[in-house]
Short mmCIF file of N, CA and C in Angstrom, two decimals:
data_model
loop_
_atom_site.label_atom_id
_atom_site.label_comp_id
_atom_site.label_asym_id
_atom_site.label_seq_id
_atom_site.Cartn_x
_atom_site.Cartn_y
_atom_site.Cartn_z
N MET A 158 0.36 382.05 28.63
CA MET A 158 1.28 381.17 29.32
C MET A 158 0.56 379.85 29.60
N ARG A 159 1.32 378.73 29.52
CA ARG A 159 0.75 377.43 29.79
C ARG A 159 1.33 376.87 31.08
N PHE A 160 0.51 376.07 31.79
CA PHE A 160 0.90 375.54 33.09
C PHE A 160 0.60 374.05 33.20
N ILE A 161 1.29 373.40 34.11
CA ILE A 161 1.00 372.04 34.53
C ILE A 161 0.65 372.09 36.01
N ASP A 162 -0.43 371.43 36.40
CA ASP A 162 -0.73 371.29 37.83
C ASP A 162 -0.23 369.92 38.25
N PRO A 163 0.88 369.86 39.01
CA PRO A 163 1.51 368.58 39.32
C PRO A 163 0.87 367.81 40.48
N HIS A 164 -0.19 368.36 41.08
CA HIS A 164 -0.83 367.65 42.21
C HIS A 164 -2.24 368.19 42.41
N ILE A 165 -3.20 367.51 41.80
CA ILE A 165 -4.59 367.92 41.95
C ILE A 165 -5.47 366.68 41.90
N HIS A 166 -6.46 366.64 42.75
CA HIS A 166 -7.37 365.50 42.84
C HIS A 166 -8.64 365.81 42.05
N MET A 167 -8.58 365.56 40.75
CA MET A 167 -9.68 365.92 39.86
C MET A 167 -10.92 365.07 40.07
N SER A 168 -10.79 363.87 40.58
CA SER A 168 -11.97 363.03 40.78
C SER A 168 -12.93 363.64 41.79
N SER A 169 -12.44 364.59 42.57
CA SER A 169 -13.32 365.27 43.52
C SER A 169 -13.66 366.69 43.06
N ARG A 170 -13.40 366.98 41.80
CA ARG A 170 -13.65 368.31 41.24
C ARG A 170 -14.77 368.24 40.20
N THR A 171 -15.37 369.37 39.93
CA THR A 171 -16.46 369.42 38.95
C THR A 171 -15.91 369.70 37.54
N THR A 172 -16.74 369.49 36.57
CA THR A 172 -16.38 369.80 35.19
C THR A 172 -16.11 371.29 35.03
N ASP A 173 -16.81 372.12 35.80
CA ASP A 173 -16.55 373.56 35.76
C ASP A 173 -15.08 373.86 36.07
N ASP A 174 -14.48 373.06 36.95
CA ASP A 174 -13.08 373.27 37.29
C ASP A 174 -12.19 373.02 36.08
N TYR A 175 -12.50 372.01 35.28
CA TYR A 175 -11.74 371.78 34.05
C TYR A 175 -11.87 372.98 33.11
N GLU A 176 -13.07 373.52 32.99
CA GLU A 176 -13.26 374.70 32.14
C GLU A 176 -12.41 375.87 32.62
N ARG A 177 -12.42 376.11 33.92
CA ARG A 177 -11.62 377.22 34.49
C ARG A 177 -10.12 376.96 34.33
N MET A 178 -9.72 375.71 34.50
CA MET A 178 -8.30 375.38 34.35
C MET A 178 -7.84 375.63 32.92
N LYS A 179 -8.64 375.21 31.95
CA LYS A 179 -8.29 375.43 30.55
C LYS A 179 -8.16 376.94 30.28
N ALA A 180 -9.13 377.70 30.77
CA ALA A 180 -9.10 379.16 30.57
C ALA A 180 -7.87 379.79 31.21
N ALA A 181 -7.39 379.19 32.31
CA ALA A 181 -6.22 379.72 33.00
C ALA A 181 -4.91 379.28 32.37
N GLY A 182 -4.98 378.39 31.38
CA GLY A 182 -3.76 377.98 30.68
C GLY A 182 -3.19 376.65 31.14
N ILE A 183 -3.92 375.89 31.94
CA ILE A 183 -3.42 374.58 32.37
C ILE A 183 -3.59 373.60 31.23
N VAL A 184 -2.48 372.93 30.86
CA VAL A 184 -2.50 372.00 29.74
C VAL A 184 -2.32 370.55 30.17
N ALA A 185 -1.90 370.33 31.42
CA ALA A 185 -1.72 368.97 31.91
C ALA A 185 -1.85 368.96 33.43
N VAL A 186 -2.32 367.82 33.93
CA VAL A 186 -2.45 367.64 35.39
C VAL A 186 -1.89 366.28 35.76
N ILE A 187 -1.43 366.18 37.01
CA ILE A 187 -1.06 364.89 37.60
C ILE A 187 -1.97 364.70 38.81
N GLU A 188 -2.72 363.61 38.78
CA GLU A 188 -3.67 363.30 39.85
C GLU A 188 -3.15 362.13 40.68
N PRO A 189 -2.70 362.40 41.91
CA PRO A 189 -2.28 361.29 42.77
C PRO A 189 -3.49 360.54 43.32
N ALA A 190 -3.39 359.21 43.36
CA ALA A 190 -4.42 358.41 44.03
C ALA A 190 -4.42 358.84 45.50
N PHE A 191 -5.61 358.93 46.10
CA PHE A 191 -5.68 359.39 47.48
C PHE A 191 -6.82 358.74 48.24
N TRP A 192 -6.86 358.99 49.52
CA TRP A 192 -7.91 358.49 50.42
C TRP A 192 -9.19 359.25 50.11
N LEU A 193 -10.29 358.54 50.02
CA LEU A 193 -11.54 359.17 49.59
C LEU A 193 -12.32 359.85 50.71
N GLY A 194 -11.82 359.86 51.92
CA GLY A 194 -12.51 360.53 53.01
C GLY A 194 -13.19 359.57 53.97
N GLN A 195 -13.26 358.32 53.57
CA GLN A 195 -13.75 357.26 54.47
C GLN A 195 -13.02 355.99 54.07
N PRO A 196 -12.88 355.07 55.02
CA PRO A 196 -12.12 353.85 54.69
C PRO A 196 -12.80 353.01 53.60
N ARG A 197 -12.00 352.57 52.66
CA ARG A 197 -12.51 351.60 51.69
C ARG A 197 -12.64 350.27 52.43
N THR A 198 -13.66 349.51 52.11
CA THR A 198 -13.91 348.28 52.87
C THR A 198 -13.53 347.02 52.10
N ASN A 199 -13.27 347.16 50.79
CA ASN A 199 -12.86 345.98 50.02
C ASN A 199 -12.09 346.42 48.78
N VAL A 200 -11.41 345.47 48.19
CA VAL A 200 -10.58 345.79 47.04
C VAL A 200 -11.42 346.27 45.85
N GLY A 201 -12.69 345.87 45.80
CA GLY A 201 -13.56 346.32 44.71
C GLY A 201 -13.69 347.82 44.66
N SER A 202 -13.74 348.47 45.81
CA SER A 202 -13.83 349.94 45.81
C SER A 202 -12.54 350.56 45.30
N TYR A 203 -11.40 349.91 45.55
CA TYR A 203 -10.13 350.38 44.99
C TYR A 203 -10.12 350.21 43.48
N ILE A 204 -10.59 349.06 43.01
CA ILE A 204 -10.63 348.80 41.57
C ILE A 204 -11.49 349.86 40.88
N ASP A 205 -12.65 350.15 41.45
CA ASP A 205 -13.52 351.17 40.86
C ASP A 205 -12.83 352.53 40.81
N TYR A 206 -12.19 352.91 41.91
CA TYR A 206 -11.54 354.21 41.99
C TYR A 206 -10.36 354.30 41.02
N LEU A 207 -9.48 353.30 41.04
CA LEU A 207 -8.31 353.34 40.16
C LEU A 207 -8.73 353.30 38.69
N SER A 208 -9.76 352.51 38.38
CA SER A 208 -10.26 352.47 37.00
C SER A 208 -10.77 353.84 36.58
N SER A 209 -11.37 354.54 37.51
CA SER A 209 -11.90 355.87 37.22
C SER A 209 -10.79 356.87 36.91
N ILE A 210 -9.71 356.87 37.71
CA ILE A 210 -8.69 357.89 37.45
C ILE A 210 -7.82 357.56 36.24
N VAL A 211 -7.70 356.27 35.87
CA VAL A 211 -6.92 355.97 34.66
C VAL A 211 -7.81 355.99 33.40
N GLY A 212 -9.11 355.99 33.58
CA GLY A 212 -10.02 355.96 32.44
C GLY A 212 -10.88 357.20 32.33
N TRP A 213 -11.88 357.29 33.17
CA TRP A 213 -12.85 358.39 33.10
C TRP A 213 -12.18 359.75 33.23
N GLU A 214 -11.33 359.94 34.22
CA GLU A 214 -10.71 361.26 34.41
C GLU A 214 -9.82 361.63 33.23
N ARG A 215 -9.14 360.66 32.67
CA ARG A 215 -8.31 360.92 31.50
C ARG A 215 -9.18 361.41 30.34
N PHE A 216 -10.31 360.74 30.13
CA PHE A 216 -11.25 361.14 29.09
C PHE A 216 -11.84 362.52 29.39
N ARG A 217 -12.29 362.71 30.63
CA ARG A 217 -12.93 363.98 31.01
C ARG A 217 -11.98 365.16 30.78
N ALA A 218 -10.72 365.00 31.17
CA ALA A 218 -9.74 366.08 30.97
C ALA A 218 -9.53 366.36 29.48
N SER A 219 -9.52 365.29 28.69
CA SER A 219 -9.27 365.47 27.25
C SER A 219 -10.36 366.29 26.58
N GLN A 220 -11.56 366.30 27.14
CA GLN A 220 -12.65 367.08 26.57
C GLN A 220 -12.37 368.59 26.65
N PHE A 221 -11.39 368.95 27.48
CA PHE A 221 -11.03 370.37 27.64
C PHE A 221 -9.61 370.64 27.16
N GLY A 222 -9.04 369.67 26.44
CA GLY A 222 -7.69 369.85 25.91
C GLY A 222 -6.62 369.75 26.97
N ILE A 223 -6.92 369.11 28.09
CA ILE A 223 -5.97 368.96 29.19
C ILE A 223 -5.49 367.52 29.23
N ARG A 224 -4.18 367.33 29.26
CA ARG A 224 -3.62 365.98 29.39
C ARG A 224 -3.70 365.57 30.86
N HIS A 225 -4.18 364.37 31.10
CA HIS A 225 -4.35 363.85 32.47
C HIS A 225 -3.38 362.70 32.70
N TYR A 226 -2.55 362.87 33.71
CA TYR A 226 -1.65 361.82 34.16
C TYR A 226 -1.99 361.53 35.62
N CYS A 227 -1.57 360.38 36.10
CA CYS A 227 -1.88 360.06 37.50
C CYS A 227 -0.79 359.22 38.13
N THR A 228 -0.87 359.12 39.45
CA THR A 228 -0.04 358.21 40.21
C THR A 228 -0.97 357.21 40.88
N ILE A 229 -0.50 355.99 41.06
CA ILE A 229 -1.32 354.91 41.60
C ILE A 229 -0.59 354.30 42.79
N GLY A 230 -1.33 354.11 43.89
CA GLY A 230 -0.72 353.46 45.05
C GLY A 230 -1.73 353.16 46.14
N LEU A 231 -1.28 352.39 47.11
CA LEU A 231 -2.06 352.09 48.30
C LEU A 231 -1.91 353.25 49.26
N ASN A 232 -3.02 353.86 49.66
CA ASN A 232 -2.96 354.98 50.59
C ASN A 232 -2.54 354.51 51.97
N SER A 233 -1.71 355.31 52.63
CA SER A 233 -1.19 354.93 53.94
C SER A 233 -2.29 354.71 54.97
N LYS A 234 -3.38 355.47 54.90
CA LYS A 234 -4.48 355.28 55.85
C LYS A 234 -5.05 353.88 55.74
N GLU A 235 -5.06 353.32 54.54
CA GLU A 235 -5.66 352.01 54.34
C GLU A 235 -4.66 350.87 54.46
N ALA A 236 -3.40 351.20 54.63
CA ALA A 236 -2.38 350.16 54.84
C ALA A 236 -2.58 349.45 56.18
N ASN A 237 -3.30 350.07 57.09
CA ASN A 237 -3.51 349.46 58.41
C ASN A 237 -4.60 348.39 58.39
N ASN A 238 -5.30 348.24 57.28
CA ASN A 238 -6.24 347.13 57.08
C ASN A 238 -5.48 346.10 56.26
N GLU A 239 -4.86 345.15 56.95
CA GLU A 239 -3.92 344.24 56.29
C GLU A 239 -4.55 343.44 55.15
N ALA A 240 -5.76 342.94 55.34
CA ALA A 240 -6.41 342.16 54.28
C ALA A 240 -6.64 343.03 53.04
N LEU A 241 -7.12 344.24 53.24
CA LEU A 241 -7.33 345.16 52.12
C LEU A 241 -6.00 345.51 51.47
N ALA A 242 -4.99 345.82 52.28
CA ALA A 242 -3.68 346.21 51.75
C ALA A 242 -3.09 345.10 50.89
N GLU A 243 -3.19 343.86 51.33
CA GLU A 243 -2.67 342.74 50.54
C GLU A 243 -3.40 342.63 49.20
N ALA A 244 -4.72 342.76 49.24
CA ALA A 244 -5.51 342.67 48.01
C ALA A 244 -5.16 343.81 47.05
N VAL A 245 -4.95 345.02 47.58
CA VAL A 245 -4.59 346.17 46.74
C VAL A 245 -3.20 345.97 46.15
N MET A 246 -2.27 345.47 46.94
CA MET A 246 -0.92 345.23 46.42
C MET A 246 -0.96 344.25 45.25
N ASP A 247 -1.88 343.29 45.29
CA ASP A 247 -2.01 342.33 44.20
C ASP A 247 -2.47 342.98 42.89
N ILE A 248 -3.29 344.02 42.98
CA ILE A 248 -3.82 344.65 41.75
C ILE A 248 -2.99 345.84 41.27
N LEU A 249 -2.13 346.38 42.11
CA LEU A 249 -1.37 347.58 41.72
C LEU A 249 -0.60 347.42 40.41
N PRO A 250 0.10 346.32 40.18
CA PRO A 250 0.86 346.23 38.91
C PRO A 250 -0.02 346.40 37.68
N ARG A 251 -1.24 345.90 37.72
CA ARG A 251 -2.16 346.05 36.58
C ARG A 251 -2.41 347.53 36.28
N TYR A 252 -2.57 348.34 37.32
CA TYR A 252 -2.87 349.76 37.12
C TYR A 252 -1.62 350.58 36.85
N LEU A 253 -0.50 350.18 37.44
CA LEU A 253 0.74 350.93 37.23
C LEU A 253 1.22 350.83 35.78
N SER A 254 0.75 349.84 35.06
CA SER A 254 1.17 349.68 33.66
C SER A 254 0.26 350.42 32.68
N LYS A 255 -0.77 351.07 33.18
CA LYS A 255 -1.72 351.78 32.30
C LYS A 255 -1.10 353.05 31.72
N GLU A 256 -1.58 353.41 30.54
CA GLU A 256 -1.15 354.65 29.90
C GLU A 256 -1.48 355.84 30.79
N GLY A 257 -0.55 356.75 30.92
CA GLY A 257 -0.78 357.96 31.71
C GLY A 257 -0.39 357.85 33.17
N VAL A 258 -0.01 356.66 33.64
CA VAL A 258 0.42 356.50 35.03
C VAL A 258 1.91 356.81 35.08
N VAL A 259 2.29 357.84 35.84
CA VAL A 259 3.67 358.32 35.82
C VAL A 259 4.46 358.00 37.08
N ALA A 260 3.78 357.46 38.12
CA ALA A 260 4.51 357.17 39.35
C ALA A 260 3.67 356.27 40.26
N VAL A 261 4.35 355.67 41.22
CA VAL A 261 3.69 354.99 42.34
C VAL A 261 3.42 356.08 43.37
N GLY A 262 2.18 356.20 43.80
CA GLY A 262 1.92 357.23 44.79
C GLY A 262 0.44 357.53 44.90
N GLU A 263 0.14 358.24 45.74
CA GLU A 263 0.83 359.02 46.76
C GLU A 263 0.98 358.08 47.95
N ILE A 264 2.20 357.72 48.29
CA ILE A 264 2.44 356.78 49.37
C ILE A 264 3.23 357.45 50.49
N GLY A 265 3.21 356.86 51.66
CA GLY A 265 3.92 357.43 52.79
C GLY A 265 3.34 356.91 54.08
N TYR A 266 3.10 357.82 55.01
CA TYR A 266 2.64 357.44 56.35
C TYR A 266 1.45 358.29 56.78
N ASP A 267 0.67 357.72 57.69
CA ASP A 267 -0.44 358.42 58.33
C ASP A 267 -0.16 358.42 59.84
N ASP A 268 -0.39 357.28 60.49
CA ASP A 268 -0.11 357.16 61.92
C ASP A 268 1.29 356.64 62.20
N GLN A 269 2.05 356.33 61.15
CA GLN A 269 3.41 355.82 61.24
C GLN A 269 3.45 354.49 61.99
N THR A 270 2.63 353.55 61.54
CA THR A 270 2.54 352.22 62.15
C THR A 270 3.44 351.23 61.42
N ALA A 271 3.59 350.06 62.01
CA ALA A 271 4.40 349.00 61.39
C ALA A 271 3.79 348.56 60.06
N LEU A 272 2.46 348.46 59.98
CA LEU A 272 1.83 348.08 58.72
C LEU A 272 2.03 349.15 57.65
N GLU A 273 1.93 350.41 58.03
CA GLU A 273 2.17 351.48 57.06
C GLU A 273 3.59 351.38 56.51
N ASP A 274 4.54 351.12 57.39
CA ASP A 274 5.93 350.99 56.97
C ASP A 274 6.11 349.79 56.05
N ARG A 275 5.48 348.67 56.39
CA ARG A 275 5.57 347.46 55.57
C ARG A 275 5.08 347.71 54.15
N TYR A 276 3.93 348.36 54.01
CA TYR A 276 3.37 348.57 52.67
C TYR A 276 4.03 349.74 51.94
N TYR A 277 4.56 350.67 52.67
CA TYR A 277 5.36 351.73 52.06
C TYR A 277 6.59 351.11 51.40
N ARG A 278 7.27 350.24 52.14
CA ARG A 278 8.46 349.58 51.60
C ARG A 278 8.10 348.66 50.43
N ALA A 279 6.98 347.97 50.54
CA ALA A 279 6.55 347.09 49.45
C ALA A 279 6.30 347.89 48.18
N GLN A 280 5.73 349.07 48.32
CA GLN A 280 5.47 349.91 47.14
C GLN A 280 6.75 350.51 46.59
N LEU A 281 7.70 350.82 47.46
CA LEU A 281 9.00 351.28 46.97
C LEU A 281 9.67 350.17 46.15
N GLN A 282 9.57 348.94 46.64
CA GLN A 282 10.15 347.81 45.92
C GLN A 282 9.45 347.62 44.57
N LEU A 283 8.14 347.75 44.56
CA LEU A 283 7.38 347.64 43.31
C LEU A 283 7.82 348.72 42.32
N ALA A 284 8.00 349.93 42.81
CA ALA A 284 8.47 351.02 41.94
C ALA A 284 9.84 350.69 41.36
N ARG A 285 10.68 350.11 42.18
CA ARG A 285 12.02 349.73 41.72
C ARG A 285 11.91 348.68 40.61
N GLU A 286 11.08 347.67 40.84
CA GLU A 286 10.92 346.59 39.86
C GLU A 286 10.36 347.12 38.53
N LEU A 287 9.47 348.10 38.61
CA LEU A 287 8.83 348.64 37.41
C LEU A 287 9.56 349.87 36.85
N ASP A 288 10.65 350.27 37.50
CA ASP A 288 11.43 351.44 37.10
C ASP A 288 10.53 352.68 37.02
N MET A 289 9.81 352.92 38.13
CA MET A 289 8.87 354.05 38.18
C MET A 289 9.30 355.05 39.24
N LEU A 290 8.88 356.28 39.04
CA LEU A 290 9.03 357.31 40.05
C LEU A 290 8.09 357.02 41.21
N VAL A 291 8.34 357.68 42.35
CA VAL A 291 7.51 357.53 43.54
C VAL A 291 7.11 358.92 44.02
N MET A 292 5.82 359.09 44.32
CA MET A 292 5.34 360.33 44.92
C MET A 292 5.09 360.03 46.40
N VAL A 293 5.86 360.70 47.27
CA VAL A 293 5.79 360.45 48.71
C VAL A 293 4.96 361.54 49.38
N HIS A 294 4.08 361.10 50.27
CA HIS A 294 3.27 362.01 51.08
C HIS A 294 3.80 361.96 52.51
N THR A 295 4.10 363.12 53.06
CA THR A 295 4.57 363.14 54.44
C THR A 295 3.43 362.75 55.39
N PRO A 296 3.75 362.36 56.62
CA PRO A 296 2.72 361.85 57.54
C PRO A 296 1.55 362.81 57.75
N HIS A 297 0.36 362.21 57.85
CA HIS A 297 -0.83 363.00 58.16
C HIS A 297 -0.86 363.36 59.64
N ARG A 298 -0.45 362.45 60.48
CA ARG A 298 -0.56 362.61 61.93
C ARG A 298 0.70 363.26 62.49
N ASP A 299 0.56 363.79 63.65
CA ASP A 299 1.69 364.38 64.39
C ASP A 299 2.27 365.57 63.64
N LYS A 300 1.41 366.30 62.97
CA LYS A 300 1.86 367.48 62.23
C LYS A 300 2.41 368.55 63.16
N LYS A 301 1.85 368.63 64.38
CA LYS A 301 2.30 369.66 65.31
C LYS A 301 3.78 369.52 65.60
N ALA A 302 4.20 368.27 65.81
CA ALA A 302 5.63 368.03 66.03
C ALA A 302 6.40 368.32 64.75
N GLY A 303 5.74 368.05 63.64
CA GLY A 303 6.29 368.40 62.34
C GLY A 303 7.46 367.55 61.92
N ILE A 304 7.77 367.68 60.67
CA ILE A 304 8.94 367.04 60.09
C ILE A 304 9.84 368.17 59.61
N LYS A 305 11.07 368.13 60.01
CA LYS A 305 12.03 369.09 59.50
C LYS A 305 12.44 368.59 58.13
N LEU A 306 11.81 369.14 57.10
CA LEU A 306 11.91 368.57 55.76
C LEU A 306 13.34 368.38 55.25
N PRO A 307 14.24 369.35 55.36
CA PRO A 307 15.59 369.07 54.83
C PRO A 307 16.24 367.86 55.50
N GLU A 308 16.12 367.77 56.84
CA GLU A 308 16.70 366.63 57.55
C GLU A 308 15.96 365.34 57.19
N PHE A 309 14.62 365.41 57.11
CA PHE A 309 13.83 364.24 56.75
C PHE A 309 14.20 363.76 55.35
N ARG A 310 14.31 364.69 54.41
CA ARG A 310 14.67 364.31 53.05
C ARG A 310 16.03 363.62 53.01
N GLU A 311 16.98 364.18 53.72
CA GLU A 311 18.32 363.61 53.70
C GLU A 311 18.34 362.23 54.35
N ARG A 312 17.65 362.07 55.49
CA ARG A 312 17.58 360.75 56.14
C ARG A 312 16.89 359.74 55.23
N LEU A 313 15.80 360.15 54.62
CA LEU A 313 15.06 359.27 53.73
C LEU A 313 15.91 358.92 52.51
N ARG A 314 16.58 359.90 51.94
CA ARG A 314 17.44 359.65 50.78
C ARG A 314 18.53 358.64 51.13
N GLN A 315 19.19 358.83 52.29
CA GLN A 315 20.26 357.92 52.70
C GLN A 315 19.73 356.50 52.94
N LYS A 316 18.60 356.40 53.63
CA LYS A 316 18.03 355.09 53.95
C LYS A 316 17.58 354.37 52.68
N LEU A 317 16.88 355.08 51.80
CA LEU A 317 16.40 354.45 50.57
C LEU A 317 17.54 354.06 49.65
N THR A 318 18.55 354.90 49.55
CA THR A 318 19.69 354.60 48.70
C THR A 318 20.44 353.38 49.22
N ALA A 319 20.54 353.25 50.55
CA ALA A 319 21.20 352.08 51.13
C ALA A 319 20.40 350.80 50.89
N GLU A 320 19.07 350.89 51.05
CA GLU A 320 18.23 349.70 50.92
C GLU A 320 17.89 349.37 49.47
N LEU A 321 17.75 350.38 48.64
CA LEU A 321 17.38 350.19 47.24
C LEU A 321 18.33 350.99 46.36
N PRO A 322 19.58 350.51 46.18
CA PRO A 322 20.60 351.32 45.50
C PRO A 322 20.25 351.73 44.08
N GLU A 323 19.34 351.01 43.41
CA GLU A 323 19.00 351.37 42.04
C GLU A 323 17.89 352.42 41.97
N LEU A 324 17.30 352.75 43.11
CA LEU A 324 16.19 353.70 43.15
C LEU A 324 16.72 355.12 43.06
N GLN A 325 16.16 355.91 42.16
CA GLN A 325 16.52 357.32 42.06
C GLN A 325 15.62 358.09 43.02
N VAL A 326 16.21 358.82 43.96
CA VAL A 326 15.45 359.53 44.97
C VAL A 326 15.53 361.03 44.69
N SER A 327 14.37 361.64 44.53
CA SER A 327 14.32 363.08 44.31
C SER A 327 13.06 363.63 44.94
N PHE A 328 13.14 364.86 45.37
CA PHE A 328 12.00 365.51 46.01
C PHE A 328 11.54 366.73 45.23
N GLU A 329 12.00 366.84 44.02
CA GLU A 329 11.68 368.01 43.23
C GLU A 329 10.50 367.72 42.30
N PRO A 330 9.45 368.54 42.31
CA PRO A 330 8.31 368.32 41.42
C PRO A 330 8.71 368.27 39.95
N SER A 331 9.79 368.93 39.60
CA SER A 331 10.19 368.97 38.20
C SER A 331 10.54 367.58 37.67
N ASP A 332 10.93 366.65 38.55
CA ASP A 332 11.24 365.30 38.08
C ASP A 332 10.00 364.64 37.49
N ILE A 333 8.87 364.78 38.16
CA ILE A 333 7.64 364.18 37.63
C ILE A 333 7.21 364.93 36.38
N VAL A 334 7.32 366.24 36.40
CA VAL A 334 6.94 367.03 35.23
C VAL A 334 7.81 366.63 34.03
N SER A 335 9.10 366.45 34.24
CA SER A 335 9.98 366.04 33.14
C SER A 335 9.58 364.68 32.60
N ARG A 336 9.23 363.76 33.49
CA ARG A 336 8.81 362.43 33.04
C ARG A 336 7.52 362.54 32.24
N VAL A 337 6.59 363.35 32.69
CA VAL A 337 5.33 363.52 31.95
C VAL A 337 5.61 364.09 30.57
N MET A 338 6.48 365.06 30.51
CA MET A 338 6.73 365.71 29.24
C MET A 338 7.42 364.79 28.24
N SER A 339 8.05 363.72 28.71
CA SER A 339 8.73 362.82 27.79
C SER A 339 7.88 361.58 27.48
N LEU A 340 6.61 361.56 27.83
CA LEU A 340 5.77 360.40 27.58
C LEU A 340 5.10 360.44 26.22
N GLY A 341 5.68 361.12 25.29
CA GLY A 341 5.16 361.08 23.94
C GLY A 341 4.16 362.18 23.59
N ALA A 342 4.15 363.24 24.36
CA ALA A 342 3.26 364.34 24.00
C ALA A 342 3.65 364.85 22.62
N SER A 343 2.66 365.07 21.75
CA SER A 343 2.97 365.47 20.38
C SER A 343 3.45 366.92 20.29
N THR A 344 3.14 367.72 21.29
CA THR A 344 3.63 369.09 21.29
C THR A 344 4.24 369.38 22.65
N PRO A 345 5.29 370.18 22.70
CA PRO A 345 5.90 370.49 24.00
C PRO A 345 4.93 371.28 24.88
N ILE A 346 5.08 371.06 26.16
CA ILE A 346 4.23 371.76 27.12
C ILE A 346 4.97 373.01 27.57
#
């Protein structure tokens, strides 16, 4: 049986993991851009990271017969550094147009601040302009209070549809998998 892993951060994994994944039947992965565990201090660190997941990780996966796709976006934790966020927004279109990039993401909220909301909306608009899917990450903070996902999804769907009527809103992983499978793979997955 063959599998797709639709959400895995391979840049933090070892080559042994690729070997195990291949043995387990994984033929493709989607790697969302994410926070590296400490704040990035300048756009150069973003450029290095994004270049790595669209280049090195794609090559590394191919060495094991695994197709590597990714999502690219400004992480919500770093949206609160306005100077960094502006600089990252300037470079995102360059990376979103790279081969193997299937969505804007992983975007959403951390502390649910005004700056996070501003850059979340800016990335949604960018996705609309580029006709791309969006991978949304629910808030990191205030997990105890939680989000009632069905209600949250419906509120988000209504709000996004009202503000961005051309945006297709879906919360099903199969949407990203379907998009990956139609990106010219020579054999069906």
